[in-house]
mmCIF file of N, CA and C in Angstrom:
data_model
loop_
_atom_site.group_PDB
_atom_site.id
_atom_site.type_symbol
_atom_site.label_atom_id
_atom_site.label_comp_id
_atom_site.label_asym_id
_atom_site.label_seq_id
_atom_site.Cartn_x
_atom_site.Cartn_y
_atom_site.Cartn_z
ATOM 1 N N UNK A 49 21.894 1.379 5.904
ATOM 2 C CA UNK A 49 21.544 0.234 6.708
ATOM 3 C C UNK A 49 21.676 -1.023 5.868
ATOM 4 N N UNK A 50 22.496 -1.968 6.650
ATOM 5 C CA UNK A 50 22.243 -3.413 5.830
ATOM 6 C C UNK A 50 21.983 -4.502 6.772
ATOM 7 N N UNK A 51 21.249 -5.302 5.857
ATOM 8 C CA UNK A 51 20.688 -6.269 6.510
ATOM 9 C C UNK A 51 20.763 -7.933 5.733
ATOM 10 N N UNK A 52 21.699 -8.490 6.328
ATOM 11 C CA UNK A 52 22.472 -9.424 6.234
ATOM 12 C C UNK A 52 21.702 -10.809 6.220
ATOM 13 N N UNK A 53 20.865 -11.491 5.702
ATOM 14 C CA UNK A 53 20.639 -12.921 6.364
ATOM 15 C C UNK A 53 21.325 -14.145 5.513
ATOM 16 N N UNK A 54 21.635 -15.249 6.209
ATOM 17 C CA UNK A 54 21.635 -16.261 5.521
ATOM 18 C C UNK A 54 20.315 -17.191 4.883
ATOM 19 N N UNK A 55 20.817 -17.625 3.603
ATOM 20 C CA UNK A 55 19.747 -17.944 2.808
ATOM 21 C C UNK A 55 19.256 -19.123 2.789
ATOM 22 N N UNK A 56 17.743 -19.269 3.081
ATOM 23 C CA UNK A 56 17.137 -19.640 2.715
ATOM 24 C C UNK A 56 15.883 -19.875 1.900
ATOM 25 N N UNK A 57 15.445 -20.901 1.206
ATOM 26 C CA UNK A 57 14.439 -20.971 0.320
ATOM 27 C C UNK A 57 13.563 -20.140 0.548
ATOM 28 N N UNK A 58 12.979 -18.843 -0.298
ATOM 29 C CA UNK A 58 12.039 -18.334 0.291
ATOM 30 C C UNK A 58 12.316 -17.238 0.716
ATOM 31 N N UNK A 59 13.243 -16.555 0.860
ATOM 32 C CA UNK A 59 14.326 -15.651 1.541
ATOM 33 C C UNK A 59 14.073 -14.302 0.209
ATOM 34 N N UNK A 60 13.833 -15.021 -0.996
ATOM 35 C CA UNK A 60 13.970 -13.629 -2.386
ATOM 36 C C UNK A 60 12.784 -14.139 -2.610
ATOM 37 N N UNK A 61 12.235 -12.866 -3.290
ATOM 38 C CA UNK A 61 10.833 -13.191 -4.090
ATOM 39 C C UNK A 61 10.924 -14.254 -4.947
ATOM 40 N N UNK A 62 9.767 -14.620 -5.341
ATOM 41 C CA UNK A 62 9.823 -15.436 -6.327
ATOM 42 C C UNK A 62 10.410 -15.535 -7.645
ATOM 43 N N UNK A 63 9.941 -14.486 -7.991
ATOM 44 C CA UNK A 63 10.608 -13.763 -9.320
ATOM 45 C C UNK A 63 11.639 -14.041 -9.504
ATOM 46 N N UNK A 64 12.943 -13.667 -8.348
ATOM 47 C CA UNK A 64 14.197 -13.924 -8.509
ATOM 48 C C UNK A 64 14.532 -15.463 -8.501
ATOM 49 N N UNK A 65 13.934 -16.270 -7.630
ATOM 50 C CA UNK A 65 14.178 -17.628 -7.397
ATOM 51 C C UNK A 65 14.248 -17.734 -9.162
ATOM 52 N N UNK A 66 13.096 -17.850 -9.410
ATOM 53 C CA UNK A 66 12.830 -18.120 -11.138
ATOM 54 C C UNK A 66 13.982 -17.886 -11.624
ATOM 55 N N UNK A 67 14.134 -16.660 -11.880
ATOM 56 C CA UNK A 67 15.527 -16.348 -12.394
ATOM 57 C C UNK A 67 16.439 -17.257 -12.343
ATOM 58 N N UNK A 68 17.368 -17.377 -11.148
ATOM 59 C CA UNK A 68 18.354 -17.930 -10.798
ATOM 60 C C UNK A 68 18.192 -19.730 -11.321
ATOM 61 N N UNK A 69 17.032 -19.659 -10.960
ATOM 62 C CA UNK A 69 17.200 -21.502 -11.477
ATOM 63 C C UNK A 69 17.102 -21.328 -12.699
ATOM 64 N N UNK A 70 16.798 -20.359 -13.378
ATOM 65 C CA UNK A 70 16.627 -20.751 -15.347
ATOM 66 C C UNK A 70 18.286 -20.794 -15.517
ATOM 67 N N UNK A 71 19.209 -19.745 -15.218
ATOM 68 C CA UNK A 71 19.840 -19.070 -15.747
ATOM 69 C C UNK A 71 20.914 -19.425 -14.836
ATOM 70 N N UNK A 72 21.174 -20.318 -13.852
ATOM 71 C CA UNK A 72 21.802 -20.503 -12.747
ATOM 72 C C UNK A 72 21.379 -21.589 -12.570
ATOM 73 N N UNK A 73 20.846 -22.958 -13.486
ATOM 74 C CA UNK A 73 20.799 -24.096 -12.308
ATOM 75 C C UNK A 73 21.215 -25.115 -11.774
ATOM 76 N N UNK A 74 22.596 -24.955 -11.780
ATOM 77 C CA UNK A 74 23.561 -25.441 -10.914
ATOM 78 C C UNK A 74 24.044 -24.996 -9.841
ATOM 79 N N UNK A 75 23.994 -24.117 -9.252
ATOM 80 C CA UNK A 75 24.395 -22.754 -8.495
ATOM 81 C C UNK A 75 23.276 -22.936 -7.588
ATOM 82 N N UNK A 76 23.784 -22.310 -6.475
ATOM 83 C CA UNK A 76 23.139 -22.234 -5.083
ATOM 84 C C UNK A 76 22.975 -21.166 -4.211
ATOM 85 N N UNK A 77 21.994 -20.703 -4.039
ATOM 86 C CA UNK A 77 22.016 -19.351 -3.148
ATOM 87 C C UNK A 77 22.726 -19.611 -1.861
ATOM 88 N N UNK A 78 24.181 -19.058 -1.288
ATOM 89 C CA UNK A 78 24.720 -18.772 -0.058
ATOM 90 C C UNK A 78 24.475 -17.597 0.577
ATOM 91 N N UNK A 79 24.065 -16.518 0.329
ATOM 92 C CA UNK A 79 23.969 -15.437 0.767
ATOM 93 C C UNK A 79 22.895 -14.550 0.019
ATOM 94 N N UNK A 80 22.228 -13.783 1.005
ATOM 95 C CA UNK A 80 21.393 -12.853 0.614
ATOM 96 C C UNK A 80 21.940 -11.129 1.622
ATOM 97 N N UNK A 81 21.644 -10.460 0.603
ATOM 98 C CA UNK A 81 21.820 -8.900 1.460
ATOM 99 C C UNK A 81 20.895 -8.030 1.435
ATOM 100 N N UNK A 82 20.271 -7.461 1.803
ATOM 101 C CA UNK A 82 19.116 -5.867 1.289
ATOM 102 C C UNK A 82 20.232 -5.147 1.802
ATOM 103 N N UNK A 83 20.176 -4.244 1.000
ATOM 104 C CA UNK A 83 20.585 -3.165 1.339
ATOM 105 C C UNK A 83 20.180 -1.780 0.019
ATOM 106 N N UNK A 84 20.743 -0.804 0.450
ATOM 107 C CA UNK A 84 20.101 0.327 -0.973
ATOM 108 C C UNK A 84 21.317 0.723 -1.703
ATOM 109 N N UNK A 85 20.820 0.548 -2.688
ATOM 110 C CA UNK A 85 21.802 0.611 -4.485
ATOM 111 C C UNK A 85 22.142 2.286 -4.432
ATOM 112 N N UNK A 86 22.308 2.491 -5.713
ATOM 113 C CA UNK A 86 23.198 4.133 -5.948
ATOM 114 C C UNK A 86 22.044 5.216 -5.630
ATOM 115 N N UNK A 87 20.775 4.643 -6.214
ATOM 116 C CA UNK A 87 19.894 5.596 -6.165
ATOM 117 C C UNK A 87 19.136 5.852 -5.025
ATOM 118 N N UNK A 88 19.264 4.892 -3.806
ATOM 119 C CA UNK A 88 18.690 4.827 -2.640
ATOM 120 C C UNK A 88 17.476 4.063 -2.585
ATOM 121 N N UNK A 89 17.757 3.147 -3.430
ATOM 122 C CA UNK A 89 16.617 2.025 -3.328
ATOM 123 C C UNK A 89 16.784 1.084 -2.655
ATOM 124 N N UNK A 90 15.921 0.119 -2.166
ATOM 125 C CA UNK A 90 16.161 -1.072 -1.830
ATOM 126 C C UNK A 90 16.377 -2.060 -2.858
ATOM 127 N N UNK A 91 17.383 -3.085 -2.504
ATOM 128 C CA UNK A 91 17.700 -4.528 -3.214
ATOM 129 C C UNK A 91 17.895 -5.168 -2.812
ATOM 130 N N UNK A 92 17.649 -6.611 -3.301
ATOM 131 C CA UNK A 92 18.090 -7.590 -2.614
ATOM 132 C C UNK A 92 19.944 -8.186 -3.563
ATOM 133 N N UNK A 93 20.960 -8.658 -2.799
ATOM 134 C CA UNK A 93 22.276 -8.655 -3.687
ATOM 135 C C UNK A 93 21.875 -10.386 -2.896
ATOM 136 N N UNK A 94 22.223 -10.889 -4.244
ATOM 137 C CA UNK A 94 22.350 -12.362 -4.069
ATOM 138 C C UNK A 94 23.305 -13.195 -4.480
ATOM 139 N N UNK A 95 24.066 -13.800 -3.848
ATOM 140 C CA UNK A 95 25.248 -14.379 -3.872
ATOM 141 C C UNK A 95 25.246 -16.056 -4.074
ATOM 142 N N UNK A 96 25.961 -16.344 -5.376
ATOM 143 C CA UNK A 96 25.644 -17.983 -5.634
ATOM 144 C C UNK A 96 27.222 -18.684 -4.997
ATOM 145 N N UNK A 97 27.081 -20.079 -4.919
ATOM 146 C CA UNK A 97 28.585 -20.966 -4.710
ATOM 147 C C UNK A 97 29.016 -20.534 -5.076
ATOM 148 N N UNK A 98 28.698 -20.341 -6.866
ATOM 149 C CA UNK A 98 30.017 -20.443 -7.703
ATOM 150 C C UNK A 98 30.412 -18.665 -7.977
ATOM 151 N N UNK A 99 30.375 -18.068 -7.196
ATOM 152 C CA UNK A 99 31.337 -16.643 -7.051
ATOM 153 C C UNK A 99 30.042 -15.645 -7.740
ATOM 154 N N UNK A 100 29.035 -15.975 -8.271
ATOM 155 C CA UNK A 100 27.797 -15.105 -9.320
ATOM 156 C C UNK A 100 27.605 -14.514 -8.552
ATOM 157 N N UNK A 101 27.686 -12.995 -8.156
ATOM 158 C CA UNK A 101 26.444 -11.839 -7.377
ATOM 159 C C UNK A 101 25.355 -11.289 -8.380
ATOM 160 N N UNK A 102 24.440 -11.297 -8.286
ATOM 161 C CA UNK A 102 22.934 -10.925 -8.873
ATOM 162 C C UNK A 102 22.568 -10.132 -7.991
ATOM 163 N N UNK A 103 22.274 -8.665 -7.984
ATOM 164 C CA UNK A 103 21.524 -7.885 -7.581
ATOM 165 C C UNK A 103 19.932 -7.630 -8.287
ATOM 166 N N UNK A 104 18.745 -7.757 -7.230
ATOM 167 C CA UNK A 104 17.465 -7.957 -7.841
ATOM 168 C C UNK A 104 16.996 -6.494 -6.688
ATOM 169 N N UNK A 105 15.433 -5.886 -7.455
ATOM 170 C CA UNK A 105 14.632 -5.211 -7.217
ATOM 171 C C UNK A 105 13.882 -5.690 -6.073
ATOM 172 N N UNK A 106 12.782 -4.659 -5.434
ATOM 173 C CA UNK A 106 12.046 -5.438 -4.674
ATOM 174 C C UNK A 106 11.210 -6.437 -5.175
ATOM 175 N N UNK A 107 10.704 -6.214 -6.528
ATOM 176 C CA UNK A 107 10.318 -7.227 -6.664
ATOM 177 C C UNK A 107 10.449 -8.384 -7.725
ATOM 178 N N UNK A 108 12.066 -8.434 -8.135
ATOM 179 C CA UNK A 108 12.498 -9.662 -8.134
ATOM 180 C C UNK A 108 13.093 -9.373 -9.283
ATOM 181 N N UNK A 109 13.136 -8.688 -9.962
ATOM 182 C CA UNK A 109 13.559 -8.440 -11.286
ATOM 183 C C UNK A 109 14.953 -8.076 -11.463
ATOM 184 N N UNK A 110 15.883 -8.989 -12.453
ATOM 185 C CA UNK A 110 17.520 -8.791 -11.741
ATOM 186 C C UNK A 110 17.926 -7.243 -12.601
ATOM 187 N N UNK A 111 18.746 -6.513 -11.926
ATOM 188 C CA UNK A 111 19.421 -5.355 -12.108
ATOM 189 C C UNK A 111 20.727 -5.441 -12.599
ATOM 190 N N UNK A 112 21.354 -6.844 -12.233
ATOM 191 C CA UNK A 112 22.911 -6.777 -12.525
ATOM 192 C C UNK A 112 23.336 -8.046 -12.055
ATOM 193 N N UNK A 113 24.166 -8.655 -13.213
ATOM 194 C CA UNK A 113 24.486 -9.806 -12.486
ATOM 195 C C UNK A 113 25.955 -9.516 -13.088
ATOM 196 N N UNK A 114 27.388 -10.028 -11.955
ATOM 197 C CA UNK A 114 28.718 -9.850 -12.158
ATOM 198 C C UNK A 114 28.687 -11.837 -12.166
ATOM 199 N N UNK A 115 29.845 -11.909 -13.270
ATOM 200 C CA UNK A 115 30.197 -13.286 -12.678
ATOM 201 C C UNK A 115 31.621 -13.842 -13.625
ATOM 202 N N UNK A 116 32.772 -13.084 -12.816
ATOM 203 C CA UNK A 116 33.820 -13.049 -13.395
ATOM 204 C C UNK A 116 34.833 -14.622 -13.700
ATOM 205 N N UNK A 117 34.551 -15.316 -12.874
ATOM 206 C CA UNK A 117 35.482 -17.012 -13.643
ATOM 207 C C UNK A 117 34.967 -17.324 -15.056
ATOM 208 N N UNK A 118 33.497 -17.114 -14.849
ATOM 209 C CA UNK A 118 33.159 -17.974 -16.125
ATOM 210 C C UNK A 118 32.088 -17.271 -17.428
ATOM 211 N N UNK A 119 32.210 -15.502 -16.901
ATOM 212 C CA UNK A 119 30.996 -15.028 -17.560
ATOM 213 C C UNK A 119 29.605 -15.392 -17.044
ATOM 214 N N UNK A 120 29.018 -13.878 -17.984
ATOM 215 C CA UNK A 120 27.570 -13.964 -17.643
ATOM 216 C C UNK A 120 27.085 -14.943 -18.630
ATOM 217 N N UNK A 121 26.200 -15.971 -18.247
ATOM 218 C CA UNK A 121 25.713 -16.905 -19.478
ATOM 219 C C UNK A 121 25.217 -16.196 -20.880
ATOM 220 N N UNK A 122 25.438 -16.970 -21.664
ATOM 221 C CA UNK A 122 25.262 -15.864 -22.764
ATOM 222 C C UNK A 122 23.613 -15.862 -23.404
ATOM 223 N N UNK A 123 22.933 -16.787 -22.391
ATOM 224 C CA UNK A 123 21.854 -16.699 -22.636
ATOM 225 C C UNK A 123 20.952 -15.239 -22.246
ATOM 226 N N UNK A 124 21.480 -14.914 -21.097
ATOM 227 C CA UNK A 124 20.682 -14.010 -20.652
ATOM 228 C C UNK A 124 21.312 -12.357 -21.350
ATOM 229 N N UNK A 125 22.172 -12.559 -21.969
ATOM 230 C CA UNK A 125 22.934 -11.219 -22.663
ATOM 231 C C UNK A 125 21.881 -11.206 -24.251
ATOM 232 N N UNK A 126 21.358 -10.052 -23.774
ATOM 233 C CA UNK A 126 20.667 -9.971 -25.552
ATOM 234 C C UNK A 126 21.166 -9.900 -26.977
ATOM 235 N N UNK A 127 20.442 -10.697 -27.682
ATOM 236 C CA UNK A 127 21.516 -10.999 -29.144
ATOM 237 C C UNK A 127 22.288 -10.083 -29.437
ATOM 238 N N UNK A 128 21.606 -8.689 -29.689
ATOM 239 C CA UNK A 128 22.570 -7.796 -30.278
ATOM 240 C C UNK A 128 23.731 -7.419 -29.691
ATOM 241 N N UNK A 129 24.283 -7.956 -28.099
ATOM 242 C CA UNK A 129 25.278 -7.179 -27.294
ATOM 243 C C UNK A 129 26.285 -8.989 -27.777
ATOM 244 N N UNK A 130 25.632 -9.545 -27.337
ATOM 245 C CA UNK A 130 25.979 -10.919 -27.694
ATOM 246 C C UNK A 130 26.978 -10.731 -29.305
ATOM 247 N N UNK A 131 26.322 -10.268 -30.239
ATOM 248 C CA UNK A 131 26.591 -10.919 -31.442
ATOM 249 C C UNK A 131 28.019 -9.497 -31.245
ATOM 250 N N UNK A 132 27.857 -8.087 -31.142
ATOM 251 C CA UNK A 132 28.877 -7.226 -30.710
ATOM 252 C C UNK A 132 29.698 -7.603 -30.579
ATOM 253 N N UNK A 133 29.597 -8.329 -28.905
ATOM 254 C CA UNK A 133 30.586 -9.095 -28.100
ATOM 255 C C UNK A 133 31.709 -9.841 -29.267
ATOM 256 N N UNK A 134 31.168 -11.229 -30.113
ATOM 257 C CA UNK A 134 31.749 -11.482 -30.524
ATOM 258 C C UNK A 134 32.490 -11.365 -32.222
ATOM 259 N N UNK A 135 32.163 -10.214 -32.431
ATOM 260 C CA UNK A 135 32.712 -9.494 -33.185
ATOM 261 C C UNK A 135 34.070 -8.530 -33.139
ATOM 262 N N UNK A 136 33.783 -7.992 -32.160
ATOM 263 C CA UNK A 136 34.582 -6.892 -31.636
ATOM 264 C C UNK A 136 35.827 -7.227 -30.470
ATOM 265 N N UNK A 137 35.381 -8.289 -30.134
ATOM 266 C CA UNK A 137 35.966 -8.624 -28.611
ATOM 267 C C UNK A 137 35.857 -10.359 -28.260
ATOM 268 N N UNK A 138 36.252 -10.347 -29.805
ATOM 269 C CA UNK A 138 36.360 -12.304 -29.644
ATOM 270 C C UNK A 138 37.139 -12.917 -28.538
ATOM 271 N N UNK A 139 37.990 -12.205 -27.958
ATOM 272 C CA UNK A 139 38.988 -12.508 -27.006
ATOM 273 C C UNK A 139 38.362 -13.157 -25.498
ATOM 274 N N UNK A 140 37.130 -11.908 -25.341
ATOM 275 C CA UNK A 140 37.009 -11.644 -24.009
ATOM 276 C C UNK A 140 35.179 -12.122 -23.948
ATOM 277 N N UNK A 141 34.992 -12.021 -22.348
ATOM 278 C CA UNK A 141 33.724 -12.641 -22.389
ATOM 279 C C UNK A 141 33.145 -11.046 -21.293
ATOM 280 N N UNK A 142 31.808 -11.740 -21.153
ATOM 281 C CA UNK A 142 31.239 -10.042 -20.664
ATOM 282 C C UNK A 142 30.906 -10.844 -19.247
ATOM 283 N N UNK A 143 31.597 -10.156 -18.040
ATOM 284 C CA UNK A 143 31.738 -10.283 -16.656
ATOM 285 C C UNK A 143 30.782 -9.477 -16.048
ATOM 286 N N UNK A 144 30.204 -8.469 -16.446
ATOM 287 C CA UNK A 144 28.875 -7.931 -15.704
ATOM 288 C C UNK A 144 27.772 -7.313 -16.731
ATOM 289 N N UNK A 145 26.850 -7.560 -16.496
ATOM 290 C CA UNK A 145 25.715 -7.577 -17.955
ATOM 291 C C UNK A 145 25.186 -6.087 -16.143
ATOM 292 N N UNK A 146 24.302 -5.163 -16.631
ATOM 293 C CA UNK A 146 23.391 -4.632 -16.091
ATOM 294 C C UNK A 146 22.511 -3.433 -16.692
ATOM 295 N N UNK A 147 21.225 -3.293 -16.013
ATOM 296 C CA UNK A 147 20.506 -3.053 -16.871
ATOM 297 C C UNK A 147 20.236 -1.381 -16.778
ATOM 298 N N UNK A 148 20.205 -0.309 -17.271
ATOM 299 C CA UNK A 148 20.610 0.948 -16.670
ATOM 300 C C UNK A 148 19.314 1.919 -17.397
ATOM 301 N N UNK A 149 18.944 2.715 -17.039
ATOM 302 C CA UNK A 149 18.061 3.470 -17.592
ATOM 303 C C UNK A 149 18.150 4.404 -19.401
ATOM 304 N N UNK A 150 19.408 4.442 -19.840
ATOM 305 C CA UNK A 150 19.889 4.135 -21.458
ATOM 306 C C UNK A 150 19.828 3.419 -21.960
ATOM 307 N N UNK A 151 19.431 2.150 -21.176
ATOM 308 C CA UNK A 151 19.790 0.433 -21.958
ATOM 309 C C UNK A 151 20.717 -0.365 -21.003
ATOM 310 N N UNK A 152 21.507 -0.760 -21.228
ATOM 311 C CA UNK A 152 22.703 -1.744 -20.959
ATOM 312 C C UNK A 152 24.003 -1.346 -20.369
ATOM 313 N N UNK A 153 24.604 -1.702 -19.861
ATOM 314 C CA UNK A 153 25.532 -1.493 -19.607
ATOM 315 C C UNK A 153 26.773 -3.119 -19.329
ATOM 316 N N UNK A 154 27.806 -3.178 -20.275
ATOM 317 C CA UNK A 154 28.594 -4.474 -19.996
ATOM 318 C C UNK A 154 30.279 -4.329 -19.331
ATOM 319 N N UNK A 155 30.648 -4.978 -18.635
ATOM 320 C CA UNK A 155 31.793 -4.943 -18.465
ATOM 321 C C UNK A 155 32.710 -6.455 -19.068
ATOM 322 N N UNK A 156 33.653 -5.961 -19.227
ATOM 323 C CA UNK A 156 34.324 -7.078 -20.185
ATOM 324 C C UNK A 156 35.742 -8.056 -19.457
ATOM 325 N N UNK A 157 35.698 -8.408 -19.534
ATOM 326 C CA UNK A 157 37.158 -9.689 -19.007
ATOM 327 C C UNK A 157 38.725 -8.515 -19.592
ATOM 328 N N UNK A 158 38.414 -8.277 -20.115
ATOM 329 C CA UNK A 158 39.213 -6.682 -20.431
ATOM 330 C C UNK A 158 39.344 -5.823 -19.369
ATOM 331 N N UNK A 159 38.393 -5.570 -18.758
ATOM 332 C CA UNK A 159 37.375 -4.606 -18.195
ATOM 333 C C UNK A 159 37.605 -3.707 -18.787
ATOM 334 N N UNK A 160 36.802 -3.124 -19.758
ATOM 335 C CA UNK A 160 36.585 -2.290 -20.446
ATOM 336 C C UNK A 160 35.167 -2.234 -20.427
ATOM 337 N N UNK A 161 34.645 -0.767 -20.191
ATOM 338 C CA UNK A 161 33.006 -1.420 -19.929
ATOM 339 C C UNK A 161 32.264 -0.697 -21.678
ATOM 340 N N UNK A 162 31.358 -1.018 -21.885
ATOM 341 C CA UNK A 162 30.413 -0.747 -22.873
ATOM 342 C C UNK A 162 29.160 -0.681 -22.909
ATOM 343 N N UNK A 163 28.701 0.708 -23.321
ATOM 344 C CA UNK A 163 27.165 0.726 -23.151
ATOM 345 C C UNK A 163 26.236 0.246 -24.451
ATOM 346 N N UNK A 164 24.905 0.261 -23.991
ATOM 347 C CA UNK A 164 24.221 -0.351 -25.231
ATOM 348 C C UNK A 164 22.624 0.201 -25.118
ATOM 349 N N UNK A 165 22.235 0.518 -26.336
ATOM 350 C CA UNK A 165 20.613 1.564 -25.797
ATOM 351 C C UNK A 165 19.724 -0.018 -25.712
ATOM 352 N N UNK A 166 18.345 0.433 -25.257
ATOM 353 C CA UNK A 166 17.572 -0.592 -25.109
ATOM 354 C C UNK A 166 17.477 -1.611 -26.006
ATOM 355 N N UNK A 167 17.776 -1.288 -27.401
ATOM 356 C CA UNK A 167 17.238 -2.393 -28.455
ATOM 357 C C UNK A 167 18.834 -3.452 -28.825
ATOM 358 N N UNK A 168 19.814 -2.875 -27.651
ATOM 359 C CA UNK A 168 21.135 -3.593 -27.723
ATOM 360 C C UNK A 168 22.285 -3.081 -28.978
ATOM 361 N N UNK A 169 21.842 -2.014 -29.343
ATOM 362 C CA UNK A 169 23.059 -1.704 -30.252
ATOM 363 C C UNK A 169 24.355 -0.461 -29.857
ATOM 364 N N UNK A 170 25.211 -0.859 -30.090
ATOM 365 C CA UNK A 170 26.176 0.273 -29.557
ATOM 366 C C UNK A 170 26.106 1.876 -29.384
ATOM 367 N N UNK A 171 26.160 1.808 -28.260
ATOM 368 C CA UNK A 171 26.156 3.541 -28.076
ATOM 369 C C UNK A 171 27.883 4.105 -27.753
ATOM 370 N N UNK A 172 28.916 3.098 -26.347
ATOM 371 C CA UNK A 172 30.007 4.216 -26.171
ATOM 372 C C UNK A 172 30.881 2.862 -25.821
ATOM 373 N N UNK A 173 31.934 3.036 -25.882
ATOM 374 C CA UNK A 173 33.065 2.381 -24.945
ATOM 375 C C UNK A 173 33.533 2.897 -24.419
ATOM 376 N N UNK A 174 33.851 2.270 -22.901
ATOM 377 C CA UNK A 174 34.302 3.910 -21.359
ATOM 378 C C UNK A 174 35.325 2.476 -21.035
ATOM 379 N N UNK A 175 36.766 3.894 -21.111
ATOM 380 C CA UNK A 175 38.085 1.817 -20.810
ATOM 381 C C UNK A 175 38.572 2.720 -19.250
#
């Protein structure tokens, strides 16, 4: 089941609002979705102007954010995947940061994706 609305203020928990304006505040919520993720949960998938989808929990906490023109800000990528990143892969920038029950999970402007355990240090590269 999905359930489609257009967005308005107030529309995502708070939590997420927060989010999005720290880390997003130029960007504008156009779209909101619930619908249920891999595991059969509910989420909310939130869609900015500038092309960003952020998928958040019920209660607000983001799961995954894709945002392929310009990258995920590199603020919200934790140092150690960060400092990786530009070591290994000076080329490319990381297009989907998400957060997975091993740790991390990144996809790359490569797309090449890469995992990372909780404390952000390399575990695999899957191309």
């Amino acid at each position: 089941m999905l359930l489609v609305t257009a967005c308005v203020d107030g529309k995502i928990p708070p939590h997420s609002e927060a989010f999005i304006n720290q880390y997003f505040p130029h960007s504008s919520v156009v779209l909101v979705e619930m619908d249920n993720d891999d595991d059969d949960e509910l989420e909310y998938s939130v869609l900015l102007n500038d092309g960003t989808k952020i998928e958040f929990d019920l209660q607000g906490h983001w799961k995954r954010v894709g945002r392929k023109k310009t990258g995920v800000p590199s603020s919200l990528i934790p140092p150690a995947i960060n400092q990786y990143v530009r070591i290994h892969f000076p080329e490319d920038v990381v297009t989907k940061l998400s957060k997975k029950p091993y740790g991390f999970k990144i996809e790359l402007s490569n797309d090449m994706d890469v995992r990372f355990n909780p404390k952000g240090q390399f575990m695999e590269k899957i191309d």
